[in-house]
Coordinates of C-alpha atoms in Angstrom, one line a residue:
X1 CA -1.0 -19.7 -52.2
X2 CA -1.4 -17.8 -48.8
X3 CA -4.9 -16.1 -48.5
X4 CA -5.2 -15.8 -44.9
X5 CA -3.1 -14.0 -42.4
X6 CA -1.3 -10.7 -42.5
X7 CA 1.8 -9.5 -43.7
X8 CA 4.0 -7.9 -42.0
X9 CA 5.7 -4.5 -42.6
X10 CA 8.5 -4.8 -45.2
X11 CA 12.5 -4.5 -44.2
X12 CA 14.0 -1.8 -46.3
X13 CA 17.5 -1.7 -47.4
X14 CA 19.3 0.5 -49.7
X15 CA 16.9 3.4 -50.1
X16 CA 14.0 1.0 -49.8
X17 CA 15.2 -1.1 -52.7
X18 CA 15.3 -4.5 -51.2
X19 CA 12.6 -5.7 -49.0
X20 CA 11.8 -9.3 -47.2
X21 CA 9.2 -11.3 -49.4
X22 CA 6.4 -12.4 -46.6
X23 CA 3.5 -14.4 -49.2
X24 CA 2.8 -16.6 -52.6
X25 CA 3.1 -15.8 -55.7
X26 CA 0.9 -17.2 -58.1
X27 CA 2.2 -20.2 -59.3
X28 CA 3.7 -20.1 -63.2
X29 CA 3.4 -24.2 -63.6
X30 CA 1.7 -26.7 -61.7
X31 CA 2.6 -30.2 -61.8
X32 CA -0.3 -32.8 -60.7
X33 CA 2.6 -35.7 -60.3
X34 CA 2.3 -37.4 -57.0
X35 CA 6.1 -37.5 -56.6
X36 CA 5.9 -34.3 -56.2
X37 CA 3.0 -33.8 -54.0
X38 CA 4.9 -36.3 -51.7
X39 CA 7.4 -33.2 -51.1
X40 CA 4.1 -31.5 -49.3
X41 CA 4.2 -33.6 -46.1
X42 CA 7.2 -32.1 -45.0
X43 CA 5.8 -28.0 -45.5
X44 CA 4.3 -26.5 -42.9
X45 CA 2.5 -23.6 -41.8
X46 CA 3.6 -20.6 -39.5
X47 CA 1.1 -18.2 -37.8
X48 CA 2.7 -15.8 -34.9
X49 CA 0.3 -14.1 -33.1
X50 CA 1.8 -11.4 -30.4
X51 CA 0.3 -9.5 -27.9
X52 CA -2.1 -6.8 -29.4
X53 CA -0.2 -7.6 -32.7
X54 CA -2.3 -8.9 -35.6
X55 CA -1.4 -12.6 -37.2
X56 CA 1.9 -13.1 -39.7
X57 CA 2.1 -15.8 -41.7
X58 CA 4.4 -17.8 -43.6
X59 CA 5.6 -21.4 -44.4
X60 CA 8.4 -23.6 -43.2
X61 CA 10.0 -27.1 -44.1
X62 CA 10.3 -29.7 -41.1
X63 CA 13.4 -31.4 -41.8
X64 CA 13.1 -34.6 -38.8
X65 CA 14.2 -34.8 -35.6
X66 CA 11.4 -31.9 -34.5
X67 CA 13.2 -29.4 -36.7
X68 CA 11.6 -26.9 -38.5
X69 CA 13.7 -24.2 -40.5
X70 CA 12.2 -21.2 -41.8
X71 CA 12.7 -17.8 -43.6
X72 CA 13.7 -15.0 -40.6
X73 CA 10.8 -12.8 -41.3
X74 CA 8.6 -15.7 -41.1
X75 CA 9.2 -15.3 -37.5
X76 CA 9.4 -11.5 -37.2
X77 CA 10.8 -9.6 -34.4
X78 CA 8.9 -11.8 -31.6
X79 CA 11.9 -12.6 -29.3
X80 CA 14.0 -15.5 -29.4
X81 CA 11.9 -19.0 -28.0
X82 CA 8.3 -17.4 -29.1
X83 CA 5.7 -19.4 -29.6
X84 CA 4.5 -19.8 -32.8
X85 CA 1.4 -22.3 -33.8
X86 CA 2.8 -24.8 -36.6
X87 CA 0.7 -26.3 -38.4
X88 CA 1.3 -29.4 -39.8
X89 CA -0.1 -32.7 -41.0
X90 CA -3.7 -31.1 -40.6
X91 CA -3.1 -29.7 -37.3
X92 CA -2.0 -26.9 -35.4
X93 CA 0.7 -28.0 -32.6
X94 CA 2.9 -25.0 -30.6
X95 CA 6.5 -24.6 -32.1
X96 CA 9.2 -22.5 -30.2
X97 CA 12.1 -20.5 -32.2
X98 CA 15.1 -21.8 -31.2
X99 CA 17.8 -19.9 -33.7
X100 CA 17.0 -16.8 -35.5
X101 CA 18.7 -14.5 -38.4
X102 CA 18.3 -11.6 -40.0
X103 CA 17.2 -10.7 -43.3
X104 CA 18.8 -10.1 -45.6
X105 CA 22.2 -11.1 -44.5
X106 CA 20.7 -14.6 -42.8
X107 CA 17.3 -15.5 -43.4
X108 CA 17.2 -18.2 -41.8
X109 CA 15.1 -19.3 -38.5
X110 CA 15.2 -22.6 -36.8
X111 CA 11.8 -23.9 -35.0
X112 CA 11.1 -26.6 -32.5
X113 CA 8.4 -28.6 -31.8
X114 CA 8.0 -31.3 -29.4
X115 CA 8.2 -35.0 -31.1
X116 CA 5.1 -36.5 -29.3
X117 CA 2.6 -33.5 -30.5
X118 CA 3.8 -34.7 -34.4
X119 CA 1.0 -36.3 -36.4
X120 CA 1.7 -40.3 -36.8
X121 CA 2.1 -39.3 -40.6
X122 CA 5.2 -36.7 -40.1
X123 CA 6.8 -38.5 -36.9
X124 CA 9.4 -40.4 -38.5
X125 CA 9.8 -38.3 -41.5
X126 CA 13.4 -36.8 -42.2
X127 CA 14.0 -34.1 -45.4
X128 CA 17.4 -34.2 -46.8
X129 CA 19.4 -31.4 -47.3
X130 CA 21.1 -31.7 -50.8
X131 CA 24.6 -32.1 -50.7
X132 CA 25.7 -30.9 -54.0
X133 CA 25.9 -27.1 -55.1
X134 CA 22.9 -25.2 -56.8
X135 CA 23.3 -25.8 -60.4
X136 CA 21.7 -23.2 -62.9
X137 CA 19.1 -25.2 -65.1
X138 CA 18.1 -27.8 -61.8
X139 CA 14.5 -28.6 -62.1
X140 CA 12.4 -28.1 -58.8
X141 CA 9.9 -28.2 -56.7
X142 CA 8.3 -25.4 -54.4
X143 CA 6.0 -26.8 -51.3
X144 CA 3.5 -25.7 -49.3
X145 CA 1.2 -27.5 -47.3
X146 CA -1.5 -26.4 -50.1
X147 CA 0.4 -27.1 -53.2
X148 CA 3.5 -27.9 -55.4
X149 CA 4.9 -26.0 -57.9
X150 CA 7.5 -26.7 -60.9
X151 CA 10.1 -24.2 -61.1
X152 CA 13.5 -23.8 -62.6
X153 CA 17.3 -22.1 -61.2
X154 CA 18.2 -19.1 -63.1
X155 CA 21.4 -17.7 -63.0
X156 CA 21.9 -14.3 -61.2
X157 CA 22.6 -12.4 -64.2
X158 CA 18.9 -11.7 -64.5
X159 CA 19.2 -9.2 -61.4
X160 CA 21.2 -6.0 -60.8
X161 CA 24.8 -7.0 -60.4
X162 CA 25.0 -5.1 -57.0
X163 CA 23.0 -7.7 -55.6
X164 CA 24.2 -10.7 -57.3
X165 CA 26.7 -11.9 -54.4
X166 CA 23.9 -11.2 -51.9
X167 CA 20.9 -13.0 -53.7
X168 CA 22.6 -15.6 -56.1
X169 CA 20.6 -18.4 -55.8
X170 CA 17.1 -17.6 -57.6
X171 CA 15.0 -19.4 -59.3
X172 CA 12.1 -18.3 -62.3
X173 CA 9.7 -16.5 -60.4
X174 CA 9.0 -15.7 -56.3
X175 CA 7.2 -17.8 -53.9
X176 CA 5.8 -17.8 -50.4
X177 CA 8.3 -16.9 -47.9
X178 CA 9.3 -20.1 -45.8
X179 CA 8.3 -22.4 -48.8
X180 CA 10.7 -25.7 -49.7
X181 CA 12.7 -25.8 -53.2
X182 CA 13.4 -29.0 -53.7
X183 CA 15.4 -30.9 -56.2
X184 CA 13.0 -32.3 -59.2
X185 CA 15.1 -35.1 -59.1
X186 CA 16.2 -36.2 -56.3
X187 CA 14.1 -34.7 -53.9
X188 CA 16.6 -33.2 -51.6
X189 CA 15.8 -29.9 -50.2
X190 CA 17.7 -26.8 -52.2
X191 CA 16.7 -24.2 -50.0
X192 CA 14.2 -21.9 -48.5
X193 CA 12.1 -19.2 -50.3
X194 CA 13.4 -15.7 -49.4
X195 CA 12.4 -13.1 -51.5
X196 CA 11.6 -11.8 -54.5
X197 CA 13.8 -9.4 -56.9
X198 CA 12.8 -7.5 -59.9
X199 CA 14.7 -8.7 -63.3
X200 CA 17.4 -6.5 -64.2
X201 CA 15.9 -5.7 -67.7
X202 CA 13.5 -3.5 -65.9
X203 CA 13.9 0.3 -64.5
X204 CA 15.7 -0.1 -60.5
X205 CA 15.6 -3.3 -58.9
X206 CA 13.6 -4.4 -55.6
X207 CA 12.6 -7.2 -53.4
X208 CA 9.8 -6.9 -52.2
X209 CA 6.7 -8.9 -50.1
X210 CA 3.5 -9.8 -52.2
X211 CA 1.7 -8.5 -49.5
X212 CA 1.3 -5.5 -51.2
X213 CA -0.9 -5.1 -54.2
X214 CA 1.8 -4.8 -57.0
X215 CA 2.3 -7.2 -60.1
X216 CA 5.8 -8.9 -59.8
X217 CA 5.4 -10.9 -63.0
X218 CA 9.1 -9.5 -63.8
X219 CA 10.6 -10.8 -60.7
X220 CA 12.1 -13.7 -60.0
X221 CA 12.7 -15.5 -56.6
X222 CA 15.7 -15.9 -54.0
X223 CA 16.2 -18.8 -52.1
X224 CA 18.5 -19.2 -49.3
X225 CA 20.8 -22.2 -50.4
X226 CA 20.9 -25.7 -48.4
X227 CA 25.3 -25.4 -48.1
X228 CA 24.1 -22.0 -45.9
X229 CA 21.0 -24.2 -43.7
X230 CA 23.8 -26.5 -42.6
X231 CA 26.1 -24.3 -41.6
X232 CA 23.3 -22.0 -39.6
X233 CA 21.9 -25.6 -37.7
X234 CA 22.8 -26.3 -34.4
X235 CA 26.0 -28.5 -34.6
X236 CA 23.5 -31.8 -33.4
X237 CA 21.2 -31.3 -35.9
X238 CA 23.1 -33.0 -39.1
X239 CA 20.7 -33.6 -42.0

């Protein structure tokens, strides 16, 4: 869970309605199965500190080949080749965006960092994307450098229809921004944590960051799928 580090002001959208998830959520079921914790070598940490701006933080997965991908609002508005710190491994190395989105239609940023800075224990590393489309039911597994966390995909009837098309791909309950879902199974990477979007069952419907002091035990969480990662890499990067 993210303790440290500020959160950002939220993105609203539709009469402040849906807003950019930025932190954890506290975890529904934890799984002490070292397959799982495996998945944590490959999360890493994201701290952006501006000019007279305080620190934002968030999570990322680096997928090989110095590639990092991220949520967008990990990364903020900072302009395009900023440097955040990555840490990673147990240390913090600098990281430069090289690709950004926008949330919510792209919530996707790509980071670089240089291959020699890596730790010995990342270096040769590589995190699959999964091939196959999200199926509802799919066991996974959310990482973070800290932690992993057992989670299940739920079908978007459990939010607003408006926003069904938009945020389809959602699992039981919100994570950290920036955070891997991985496949239980086969340990391909599903996506990126995104946001987090009230059940439909309840009065309106929101996505909102857990930077602010509200319970979202009726929420569940988007993730942006793995089909959209590919097609946002760089055309070399193929994984």
């Amino acid at each position: 869970m993210i303790t440290q580090g500020e959160v950002g002001q939220p993105m609203r959208i539709a009469a402040s309605l849906i807003i950019a998830a930025a932190v954890l959520a506290a975890p529904v079921l934890s799984h002490a199965q070292s397959s799982d914790d495996d998945l944590r070598v490959y999360a890493v940490g994201i701290v952006n500190v501006a000019p007279f701006k305080r620190p934002f933080s968030g999570y990322g997965i680096y997928l090989g080949e110095s590639t990092i991908i991220t949520a967008a609002h990990v990364v903020g508005h900072w302009p395009l080749f900023a440097n955040p710190t990555i840490t990673i491994g147990g240390q913090g190395i600098p990281g430069k965006v090289i690709k950004k989105g926008a949330f919510p239609q792209l919530d996707l940023a790509q980071l670089s960092v240089e291959q020699s800075s890596l730790p010995d224990s990342v270096r040769l590393r590589r995190s699959h994307l999964c091939a196959e489309p999200v199926q509802v039911g799919t066991d996974v597994v959310i990482a973070s450098p800290e932690q992993t966390v057992r989670s299940r995909v739920i079908s978007p009837q459990a939010i607003a229809p408006r926003y069904r098309s938009r945020f389809g791909t959602l699992i039981s309950e919100p994570h950290g921004s920036g955070s891997g879902v991985f496949d239980a199974d086969k340990k391909c990477l599903l996506g990126i944590m995104s946001a987090a979007v009230t059940r439909y069952s309840l009065v309106g419907a929101a996505v909102a960051p857990y930077g602010f002091h509200t319970t979202w035990d009726d929420s569940v969480g988007y993730f942006v799928p793995a089909s959209t990662i590919a097609d946002f890499l760089s055309s070399r990067n193929r994984f």
